[in-house]
Amino acid sequence: GVQTCALPIYPDQPFTAGEYSRRARQAMREITARGHTPIVTGGTGLYLRALTLGLFAGPKRDEDLRLRLHRSQERHGPGWLHRILKRIDQQSAARIHANDTPKLIRALEVCLAAGRTLSSAFSEGEHPGRNPLTGFRLLRIGLNPPRKLLYERLNDRAAAMFHAGLVDETRDLLQQYGRVKALDSLGYRQAMTMIDGAASLNEAIAAAQQGHRNYAKRQLTWFRREPDVHWFEDFGDA
């Protein structure tokens, strides 16, 4: 029921954590104005942190540095930028996937341009240039169901996405927008391997299931470090 926040974002448009924070805060104010309590649900820890704390602005994009980092990655192959980041900022390297080139480049850009590690900018109690959320009391609820049952649900959901038409949806997006970054996200990425002829349906489903399980592990690792989370050892529908 949010009207003013409902401007569409298309698959070829970037949607940053900062833009999410701006829109989410606007939605929360509107919900509160109608006499209701906003409930923010999801699993992307960085976006929650952007909403509650604001984001470290960091140095401006350095296109020349970015181009050199891209060329360095092409020359040395997969994993190169992650190995560099691990040498100079182990915390960020542990948080960023080795194949996530845009985030690796941004982390290296901050380290090289700002003379500090990205993880130090995110350290607890230090929020340079941030704009923390005000006017709300936060109750943080975390769900930690039994791992075996969680994985069963994730496996079922990943398979259901394919059986509900994920590959056709991906093919339509590819035809309309080309190989945009959005198609490298979980689920779409595995559907693309089918479209490219690199995987069968069963192989793509298995890869998506593995990706969802890995993502759930990273979510739990992230949120266990967050302060003041009230944990429930079950699913949300319980």
XYZ file of N, CA and C in Angstrom:
714
model
N 0.803 -1.207 0.000
C 0.000 0.000 0.000
C 0.834 1.254 0.000
N 2.012 1.249 -0.628
C 2.845 2.447 -0.681
C 2.762 3.035 -2.081
N 2.291 4.258 -2.183
C 2.116 4.858 -3.495
C 3.360 5.606 -3.966
N 3.849 6.515 -3.153
C 4.895 7.414 -3.625
C 6.238 6.719 -3.781
N 6.408 5.521 -3.214
C 7.686 4.813 -3.329
C 7.679 3.816 -4.483
N 6.565 3.757 -5.223
C 6.376 2.647 -6.149
C 6.883 2.927 -7.554
N 7.770 3.909 -7.734
C 8.351 4.121 -9.050
C 9.129 2.883 -9.450
N 8.928 2.383 -10.664
C 9.568 1.119 -11.039
C 11.067 1.270 -11.273
N 11.782 0.187 -11.029
C 13.189 0.078 -11.389
C 13.286 -1.050 -12.407
N 13.924 -0.793 -13.534
C 13.992 -1.764 -14.610
C 15.297 -2.564 -14.505
N 15.338 -3.750 -15.119
C 16.502 -4.632 -14.945
C 17.826 -4.033 -15.397
N 17.801 -3.042 -16.294
C 19.058 -2.449 -16.738
C 19.424 -1.198 -15.943
N 18.687 -0.910 -14.867
C 18.982 0.242 -14.023
C 19.625 -0.226 -12.717
N 20.681 0.437 -12.268
C 21.264 0.075 -10.966
C 20.329 0.464 -9.829
N 20.286 -0.336 -8.798
C 19.494 -0.018 -7.609
C 20.379 -0.264 -6.405
N 20.917 0.796 -5.858
C 21.932 0.698 -4.811
C 21.301 0.543 -3.434
N 22.134 0.160 -2.469
C 21.675 0.090 -1.089
C 21.261 1.469 -0.590
N 21.933 2.510 -1.063
C 21.561 3.871 -0.673
C 20.184 4.254 -1.177
N 19.870 3.891 -2.430
C 18.549 4.184 -2.979
C 17.481 3.365 -2.264
N 17.804 2.112 -1.948
C 16.882 1.295 -1.167
C 16.585 1.972 0.169
N 17.632 2.446 0.844
C 17.458 3.086 2.148
C 16.535 4.297 2.035
N 16.733 5.102 1.010
C 15.901 6.307 0.838
C 14.441 5.925 0.640
N 14.184 4.966 -0.220
C 12.803 4.563 -0.488
C 12.174 3.850 0.704
N 12.965 2.998 1.368
C 12.426 2.257 2.510
C 12.067 3.203 3.650
N 12.912 4.186 3.902
C 12.599 5.151 4.967
C 11.325 5.931 4.633
N 11.160 6.289 3.379
C 9.952 6.989 2.966
C 8.728 6.102 3.188
N 8.843 4.824 2.809
C 7.734 3.887 3.010
C 7.423 3.730 4.497
N 8.446 3.639 5.340
C 8.238 3.490 6.780
C 7.516 4.698 7.364
N 7.886 5.901 6.907
C 7.211 7.105 7.396
C 5.736 7.101 6.989
N 5.462 6.664 5.771
C 4.081 6.640 5.302
C 3.255 5.609 6.062
N 3.836 4.436 6.327
C 3.137 3.402 7.091
C 2.824 3.918 8.497
N 3.808 4.569 9.124
C 3.622 5.109 10.470
C 2.541 6.190 10.478
N 2.529 7.016 9.439
C 1.528 8.081 9.351
C 0.110 7.516 9.257
N -0.032 6.295 8.747
C -1.352 5.664 8.668
C -1.695 4.906 9.949
N -0.843 5.031 10.980
C -1.125 4.410 12.260
C -0.720 2.960 12.371
N 0.173 2.511 11.486
C 0.609 1.122 11.510
C 2.102 1.032 11.845
N 2.538 -0.192 12.151
C 3.939 -0.444 12.477
C 4.657 -1.024 11.262
N 5.709 -0.386 10.793
C 6.453 -0.947 9.647
C 7.173 -2.237 10.043
N 7.082 -3.234 9.183
C 7.835 -4.481 9.353
C 8.740 -4.620 8.137
N 10.027 -4.643 8.374
C 11.010 -4.791 7.302
C 11.472 -6.234 7.314
N 11.296 -6.940 6.207
C 11.641 -8.356 6.180
C 12.527 -8.652 4.982
N 13.401 -9.617 5.137
C 14.306 -9.952 4.043
C 15.586 -10.540 4.582
N 16.585 -10.646 3.729
C 17.792 -11.283 4.193
C 19.079 -10.617 3.774
N 18.993 -9.436 3.174
C 20.213 -8.801 2.679
C 20.756 -7.849 3.746
N 21.799 -8.290 4.450
C 22.279 -7.562 5.612
C 22.767 -6.162 5.306
N 23.435 -5.974 4.172
C 23.949 -4.654 3.839
C 22.814 -3.657 3.667
N 21.700 -4.103 3.086
C 20.572 -3.197 2.864
C 19.914 -2.825 4.192
N 19.838 -3.772 5.128
C 19.321 -3.444 6.456
C 20.243 -2.442 7.143
N 21.535 -2.653 7.007
C 22.486 -1.721 7.626
C 22.375 -0.336 6.996
N 22.171 -0.285 5.680
C 21.974 0.999 5.009
C 20.729 1.690 5.537
N 19.675 0.910 5.776
C 18.426 1.477 6.273
C 18.578 2.022 7.690
N 19.250 1.279 8.563
C 19.299 1.655 9.972
C 20.436 2.615 10.300
N 21.574 2.451 9.655
C 22.750 3.263 9.987
C 23.078 4.313 8.935
N 22.561 4.140 7.721
C 23.079 4.933 6.611
C 24.357 4.284 6.121
N 24.871 4.781 5.023
C 26.043 4.173 4.411
C 27.255 5.091 4.463
N 28.402 4.465 4.597
C 29.668 5.173 4.426
C 29.775 5.599 2.964
N 29.878 6.892 2.731
C 29.836 7.399 1.359
C 31.050 6.958 0.545
N 32.226 7.006 1.171
C 33.426 6.575 0.459
C 33.845 7.566 -0.613
N 35.000 7.325 -1.205
C 35.476 8.217 -2.267
C 34.637 8.057 -3.531
N 34.694 9.065 -4.388
C 33.983 8.988 -5.661
C 34.592 7.911 -6.544
N 33.796 7.454 -7.503
C 34.274 6.439 -8.432
C 35.462 6.968 -9.225
N 36.467 6.145 -9.340
C 37.658 6.466 -10.118
C 37.654 5.556 -11.347
N 37.151 6.101 -12.476
C 36.946 5.256 -13.654
C 38.261 4.710 -14.206
N 39.335 5.498 -14.091
C 40.626 5.019 -14.588
C 41.113 3.834 -13.753
N 40.991 3.957 -12.426
C 41.380 2.857 -11.539
C 40.515 1.630 -11.805
N 39.216 1.837 -11.986
C 38.305 0.722 -12.257
C 38.706 -0.008 -13.538
N 39.048 0.759 -14.564
C 39.440 0.144 -15.832
C 40.706 -0.675 -15.654
N 41.671 -0.145 -14.891
C 42.916 -0.881 -14.659
C 42.670 -2.164 -13.860
N 41.754 -2.100 -12.893
C 41.434 -3.292 -12.111
C 40.734 -4.341 -12.983
N 39.825 -3.877 -13.849
C 39.169 -4.809 -14.779
C 40.204 -5.497 -15.672
N 41.128 -4.712 -16.221
C 42.144 -5.278 -17.112
C 43.056 -6.246 -16.366
N 43.346 -5.906 -15.111
C 44.186 -6.783 -14.301
C 43.487 -8.124 -14.071
N 42.174 -8.062 -13.817
C 41.400 -9.294 -13.625
C 41.406 -10.138 -14.901
N 41.229 -9.475 -16.055
C 41.218 -10.205 -17.334
C 42.572 -10.860 -17.608
N 43.638 -10.164 -17.223
C 44.986 -10.660 -17.501
C 45.347 -11.845 -16.605
N 44.949 -11.768 -15.335
C 45.377 -12.787 -14.370
C 44.335 -13.869 -14.131
N 43.084 -13.620 -14.538
C 42.069 -14.655 -14.431
C 41.227 -14.563 -13.170
N 40.209 -15.442 -13.055
C 39.285 -15.427 -11.914
C 40.017 -15.540 -10.581
N 39.512 -14.825 -9.603
C 40.080 -14.893 -8.257
C 41.194 -13.901 -7.985
N 41.694 -13.229 -9.034
C 42.834 -12.342 -8.868
C 42.499 -11.158 -7.960
N 41.388 -10.468 -8.237
C 41.036 -9.293 -7.434
C 40.736 -9.699 -5.992
N 40.137 -10.870 -5.809
C 39.841 -11.322 -4.455
C 41.134 -11.598 -3.684
N 42.139 -12.136 -4.368
C 43.420 -12.384 -3.699
C 44.092 -11.067 -3.300
N 43.994 -10.062 -4.162
C 44.564 -8.751 -3.820
C 43.849 -8.167 -2.608
N 42.506 -8.212 -2.630
C 41.737 -7.649 -1.521
C 42.054 -8.373 -0.220
N 42.256 -9.684 -0.303
C 42.540 -10.463 0.903
C 43.840 -9.997 1.545
N 44.807 -9.566 0.719
C 46.083 -9.098 1.267
C 45.934 -7.780 2.026
N 45.031 -6.911 1.559
C 44.973 -5.561 2.152
C 43.745 -5.340 3.032
N 42.726 -6.209 2.926
C 41.520 -6.045 3.747
C 40.847 -7.404 3.891
N 41.348 -8.202 4.836
C 40.867 -9.580 4.981
C 39.389 -9.633 5.347
N 38.916 -8.670 6.159
C 37.511 -8.692 6.569
C 36.580 -8.516 5.368
N 36.907 -7.557 4.505
C 36.075 -7.348 3.328
C 36.169 -8.539 2.381
N 37.350 -9.110 2.252
C 37.524 -10.270 1.377
C 36.684 -11.450 1.855
N 36.543 -11.591 3.173
C 35.731 -12.678 3.715
C 34.245 -12.439 3.453
N 33.855 -11.177 3.319
C 32.441 -10.824 3.136
C 32.025 -10.837 1.678
N 32.965 -10.589 0.755
C 32.636 -10.442 -0.661
C 33.012 -11.710 -1.407
N 32.076 -12.219 -2.202
C 32.325 -13.442 -2.960
C 33.413 -13.213 -3.998
N 34.224 -14.235 -4.230
C 35.373 -14.099 -5.132
C 34.963 -13.785 -6.568
N 33.716 -14.090 -6.949
C 33.261 -13.813 -8.314
C 32.491 -12.503 -8.451
N 32.313 -11.791 -7.336
C 31.530 -10.543 -7.380
C 32.455 -9.380 -7.734
N 32.774 -9.285 -9.021
C 33.758 -8.292 -9.471
C 33.386 -6.859 -9.116
N 32.128 -6.414 -9.295
C 31.807 -5.017 -8.953
C 32.097 -4.674 -7.498
N 31.740 -5.565 -6.559
C 31.995 -5.278 -5.142
C 33.483 -5.346 -4.822
N 34.187 -6.268 -5.455
C 35.635 -6.341 -5.240
C 36.307 -5.055 -5.708
N 35.898 -4.570 -6.884
C 36.496 -3.350 -7.426
C 36.180 -2.162 -6.526
N 34.931 -2.078 -6.012
C 34.587 -0.960 -5.135
C 35.409 -1.013 -3.842
N 35.577 -2.212 -3.280
C 36.359 -2.336 -2.050
C 37.805 -1.919 -2.282
N 38.389 -2.361 -3.393
C 39.766 -1.970 -3.711
C 39.862 -0.472 -3.990
N 38.837 0.067 -4.629
C 38.806 1.492 -4.918
C 38.838 2.306 -3.630
N 38.051 1.877 -2.640
C 38.041 2.575 -1.350
C 39.401 2.472 -0.685
N 39.956 1.256 -0.664
C 41.258 1.056 -0.014
C 42.338 1.929 -0.643
N 42.371 1.963 -1.981
C 43.451 2.652 -2.680
C 43.239 4.168 -2.704
N 41.975 4.596 -2.822
C 41.718 6.032 -2.941
C 41.608 6.716 -1.582
N 41.033 6.008 -0.609
C 40.797 6.632 0.693
C 41.910 6.347 1.688
N 42.812 5.416 1.343
C 43.900 5.105 2.253
C 43.442 4.391 3.505
N 42.315 3.688 3.413
C 41.797 2.936 4.557
C 41.065 1.725 4.015
N 40.860 0.722 4.872
C 40.131 -0.459 4.416
C 38.637 -0.182 4.449
N 37.907 -0.873 3.579
C 36.456 -0.746 3.573
C 35.876 -1.243 4.884
N 36.435 -2.318 5.432
C 35.897 -2.864 6.674
C 36.053 -1.880 7.831
N 37.122 -1.076 7.836
C 37.270 -0.101 8.909
C 36.200 0.973 8.828
N 35.771 1.294 7.604
C 34.719 2.292 7.441
C 33.384 1.763 7.955
N 33.207 0.441 7.969
C 31.970 -0.156 8.435
C 32.047 -0.574 9.902
N 33.167 -0.284 10.562
C 33.357 -0.801 11.919
C 32.320 -0.210 12.866
N 32.026 -0.981 13.892
C 30.965 -0.593 14.817
C 31.301 0.722 15.515
N 30.341 1.625 15.569
C 30.524 2.896 16.246
C 31.183 3.956 15.398
N 31.582 3.639 14.178
C 32.257 4.631 13.332
C 31.477 4.738 12.030
N 30.797 5.869 11.837
C 29.917 6.005 10.687
C 30.180 7.326 9.979
N 31.344 7.509 9.351
C 31.678 8.777 8.726
C 30.732 9.091 7.573
N 30.103 10.265 7.662
C 29.235 10.685 6.582
C 27.919 9.933 6.526
N 27.628 9.132 7.536
C 26.405 8.350 7.520
C 25.219 9.179 8.008
N 24.040 8.659 7.731
C 22.801 9.317 8.110
C 21.916 8.282 8.780
N 22.090 8.043 10.092
C 21.360 6.952 10.737
C 19.862 7.217 10.807
N 19.094 6.137 10.836
C 17.647 6.215 10.942
C 17.265 6.770 12.301
N 16.334 7.717 12.337
C 15.849 8.290 13.593
C 14.324 8.212 13.626
N 13.769 8.315 14.826
C 12.318 8.355 14.978
C 11.654 7.002 15.115
N 12.451 5.936 15.163
C 11.897 4.590 15.292
C 12.652 3.833 16.372
N 11.924 2.933 17.073
C 12.570 1.946 17.936
C 12.623 0.643 17.157
N 13.767 -0.001 17.167
C 13.967 -1.197 16.344
C 13.885 -2.464 17.191
N 13.121 -3.434 16.716
C 13.120 -4.774 17.279
C 13.627 -5.705 16.189
N 14.802 -6.289 16.416
C 15.421 -7.155 15.403
C 15.104 -8.614 15.730
N 14.467 -9.298 14.805
C 14.113 -10.700 14.992
C 14.851 -11.528 13.949
N 15.572 -12.530 14.403
C 16.294 -13.428 13.508
C 15.704 -14.825 13.571
N 15.656 -15.493 12.427
C 15.137 -16.858 12.352
C 16.288 -17.826 12.112
N 16.343 -18.874 12.927
C 17.407 -19.867 12.791
C 16.799 -21.264 12.917
N 16.057 -21.684 11.873
C 15.426 -23.011 11.937
C 16.473 -24.108 11.857
N 16.090 -25.348 12.199
C 17.040 -26.464 12.078
C 17.624 -26.510 10.667
N 18.936 -26.665 10.589
C 19.635 -26.544 9.311
C 19.104 -27.533 8.259
N 18.854 -28.770 8.671
C 18.387 -29.778 7.714
C 17.045 -29.368 7.104
N 16.126 -28.903 7.941
C 14.810 -28.496 7.442
C 14.918 -27.242 6.587
N 15.812 -26.331 6.971
C 16.030 -25.126 6.177
C 16.505 -25.491 4.778
N 17.471 -26.378 4.689
C 18.009 -26.764 3.383
C 16.949 -27.465 2.527
N 16.087 -28.259 3.185
C 15.003 -28.908 2.433
C 14.081 -27.862 1.813
N 13.751 -26.841 2.578
C 12.879 -25.779 2.060
C 13.562 -25.007 0.934
N 14.828 -24.725 1.124
C 15.558 -23.989 0.091
C 15.633 -24.806 -1.198
N 15.882 -26.095 -1.073
C 15.934 -26.965 -2.250
C 14.587 -26.986 -2.976
N 13.509 -27.110 -2.192
C 12.171 -27.131 -2.796
C 11.872 -25.808 -3.491
N 12.239 -24.703 -2.860
C 11.934 -23.383 -3.432
C 12.726 -23.142 -4.709
N 14.001 -23.522 -4.705
C 14.818 -23.321 -5.896
C 14.266 -24.123 -7.072
N 13.857 -25.362 -6.820
C 13.285 -26.190 -7.885
C 11.964 -25.608 -8.365
N 11.143 -25.120 -7.420
C 9.837 -24.559 -7.779
C 9.983 -23.345 -8.692
N 11.028 -22.553 -8.504
C 11.260 -21.388 -9.354
C 11.420 -21.806 -10.818
N 12.161 -22.871 -11.025
C 12.372 -23.352 -12.398
C 11.073 -23.910 -12.980
N 10.348 -24.682 -12.197
C 9.122 -25.305 -12.688
C 8.026 -24.262 -12.914
N 8.159 -23.089 -12.283
C 7.165 -22.018 -12.463
C 7.492 -21.109 -13.651
N 8.588 -21.397 -14.379
C 8.862 -20.630 -15.587
C 10.048 -19.696 -15.524
N 10.998 -19.964 -14.616
C 12.148 -19.075 -14.469
C 12.968 -18.968 -15.757
N 13.141 -20.070 -16.472
C 13.980 -20.037 -17.672
C 13.326 -19.173 -18.752
N 12.012 -19.310 -18.942
C 11.315 -18.472 -19.917
C 11.387 -17.000 -19.520
N 11.226 -16.730 -18.243
C 11.323 -15.343 -17.758
C 12.712 -14.777 -18.034
N 13.733 -15.576 -17.755
C 15.114 -15.139 -17.986
C 15.357 -14.887 -19.464
N 14.846 -15.782 -20.309
C 15.014 -15.619 -21.760
C 14.345 -14.323 -22.250
N 13.165 -14.015 -21.715
C 12.473 -12.778 -22.092
C 13.275 -11.548 -21.651
N 13.810 -11.597 -20.439
C 14.617 -10.473 -19.953
C 15.880 -10.311 -20.788
N 16.495 -11.421 -21.149
C 17.707 -11.381 -21.966
C 17.425 -10.748 -23.319
N 16.324 -11.121 -23.930
C 15.972 -10.563 -25.236
C 15.668 -9.075 -25.148
N 15.068 -8.652 -24.033
C 14.655 -7.260 -23.898
C 15.795 -6.349 -23.455
N 16.678 -6.858 -22.560
C 17.672 -5.977 -21.935
C 19.116 -6.379 -22.211
N 19.344 -7.557 -22.788
C 20.710 -8.021 -22.958
C 21.241 -8.605 -21.657
N 22.562 -8.833 -21.609
C 23.176 -9.480 -20.438
C 23.467 -8.456 -19.344
N 22.405 -7.955 -18.741
C 22.540 -6.963 -17.682
C 22.982 -7.640 -16.392
N 23.497 -6.835 -15.444
C 24.024 -7.382 -14.192
C 22.952 -8.140 -13.406
N 21.699 -7.707 -13.526
C 20.622 -8.359 -12.782
C 20.526 -9.848 -13.106
N 20.903 -10.235 -14.334
C 20.814 -11.638 -14.732
C 21.951 -12.481 -14.165
N 22.859 -11.859 -13.420
C 23.915 -12.616 -12.754
C 23.546 -12.911 -11.304
N 22.318 -12.560 -10.905
C 21.895 -12.818 -9.533
C 21.418 -14.257 -9.388
N 21.294 -14.687 -8.140
C 20.978 -16.073 -7.824
C 19.655 -16.490 -8.463
N 19.668 -17.607 -9.142
C 18.495 -18.085 -9.852
C 18.578 -17.738 -11.322
N 18.618 -16.463 -11.640
C 18.787 -16.040 -13.031
C 20.115 -16.566 -13.592
N 21.152 -16.520 -12.762
C 22.467 -16.968 -13.225
C 22.423 -18.427 -13.662
N 21.747 -19.256 -12.875
C 21.674 -20.668 -13.216
C 20.758 -20.903 -14.426
N 19.698 -20.087 -14.545
C 18.840 -20.195 -15.726
C 19.614 -19.819 -16.990
N 20.529 -18.873 -16.863
C 21.342 -18.461 -18.006
C 22.226 -19.605 -18.494
N 22.694 -20.442 -17.575
C 23.534 -21.566 -18.009
C 22.732 -22.536 -18.877
N 21.427 -22.653 -18.606
C 20.572 -23.482 -19.467
C 20.395 -22.836 -20.838
N 20.142 -21.525 -20.831
C 19.942 -20.813 -22.092
C 21.199 -20.873 -22.946
N 22.357 -20.819 -22.291
C 23.633 -20.870 -23.013
C 24.019 -22.294 -23.416
N 23.237 -23.277 -22.992
C 23.526 -24.656 -23.333
C 24.634 -25.277 -22.506
N 24.988 -24.628 -21.389
C 26.088 -25.138 -20.563
C 25.609 -26.066 -19.460
N 24.285 -26.171 -19.258
C 23.769 -27.021 -18.192
C 22.394 -27.546 -18.581
N 22.083 -28.722 -18.086
C 20.745 -29.284 -18.247
C 19.828 -28.675 -17.180
N 18.535 -28.965 -17.272
C 17.592 -28.482 -16.264
C 17.979 -28.987 -14.882
N 18.263 -30.271 -14.767
C 18.610 -30.823 -13.446
C 19.900 -30.214 -12.907
N 20.881 -29.985 -13.789
C 22.145 -29.376 -13.344
C 21.927 -27.937 -12.896
N 21.095 -27.199 -13.622
C 20.826 -25.809 -13.256
C 20.087 -25.736 -11.927
N 19.119 -26.626 -11.736
C 18.385 -26.647 -10.467
C 19.332 -26.975 -9.313
N 20.195 -27.974 -9.514
C 21.140 -28.359 -8.450
C 22.073 -27.201 -8.110
N 22.522 -26.462 -9.129
C 23.410 -25.321 -8.881
C 22.673 -24.213 -8.142
N 21.412 -23.975 -8.501
C 20.623 -22.955 -7.802
C 20.382 -23.367 -6.354
N 20.104 -24.635 -6.133
C 19.909 -25.117 -4.763
C 21.166 -24.913 -3.928
N 22.322 -25.242 -4.503
C 23.585 -25.032 -3.799
C 23.812 -23.552 -3.525
N 23.487 -22.705 -4.498
C 23.642 -21.266 -4.316
C 22.770 -20.719 -3.206
N 21.530 -21.202 -3.123
C 20.638 -20.751 -2.049
C 21.145 -21.211 -0.691
N 21.647 -22.438 -0.615
C 22.171 -22.925 0.670
C 23.391 -22.110 1.095
N 24.276 -21.816 0.155
C 25.455 -21.008 0.475
C 25.058 -19.610 0.922
N 24.058 -19.046 0.247
C 23.620 -17.693 0.610
C 23.036 -17.681 2.021
N 22.263 -18.724 2.356
C 21.698 -18.810 3.706
C 22.800 -18.870 4.761
N 23.870 -19.603 4.474
C 25.004 -19.661 5.413
C 25.596 -18.276 5.622
N 25.785 -17.538 4.516
C 26.373 -16.194 4.636
C 25.441 -15.259 5.399
N 24.126 -15.406 5.186
C 23.169 -14.584 5.925
C 23.297 -14.828 7.428
N 23.344 -16.101 7.823
C 23.446 -16.420 9.244
C 24.738 -15.874 9.836
N 25.831 -15.993 9.071
C 27.106 -15.452 9.547
C 27.015 -13.944 9.749
N 26.409 -13.256 8.807
C 26.273 -11.787 8.892
C 25.435 -11.406 10.104
N 24.229 -11.992 10.228
C 23.291 -11.526 11.243
C 23.692 -11.959 12.645
N 24.512 -13.004 12.746
C 25.009 -13.351 14.085
C 25.939 -12.269 14.624
N 26.532 -11.476 13.732
C 27.418 -10.389 14.172
C 26.645 -9.112 14.479
N 25.373 -9.065 14.074
C 24.575 -7.868 14.318
C 24.181 -7.794 15.796
N 24.117 -6.582 16.356
C 23.776 -6.467 17.782
C 22.269 -6.619 18.017
N 21.930 -7.110 19.219
C 20.547 -7.066 19.714
C 19.548 -7.807 18.837
N 19.944 -8.931 18.268
C 19.000 -9.735 17.496
C 18.332 -10.732 18.435
N 16.993 -10.811 18.375
C 16.236 -11.799 19.153
C 16.029 -13.013 18.252
N 16.684 -14.104 18.608
C 16.687 -15.274 17.732
C 15.557 -16.231 18.080
N 14.899 -16.758 17.031
C 13.906 -17.812 17.151
C 14.414 -19.031 16.397
N 14.426 -20.182 17.067
C 14.983 -21.376 16.457
C 13.913 -22.094 15.632
N 13.302 -21.366 14.694
C 12.240 -21.945 13.896
C 12.031 -21.091 12.648
N 11.064 -21.500 11.812
C 10.694 -20.730 10.637
C 9.751 -19.601 11.006
N 9.614 -18.645 10.126
C 8.743 -17.502 10.405
C 7.285 -17.877 10.484
N 6.851 -18.906 9.768
C 5.438 -19.249 9.792
C 5.044 -20.012 11.060
N 6.029 -20.272 11.917
C 5.701 -20.912 13.197
C 5.205 -19.884 14.221
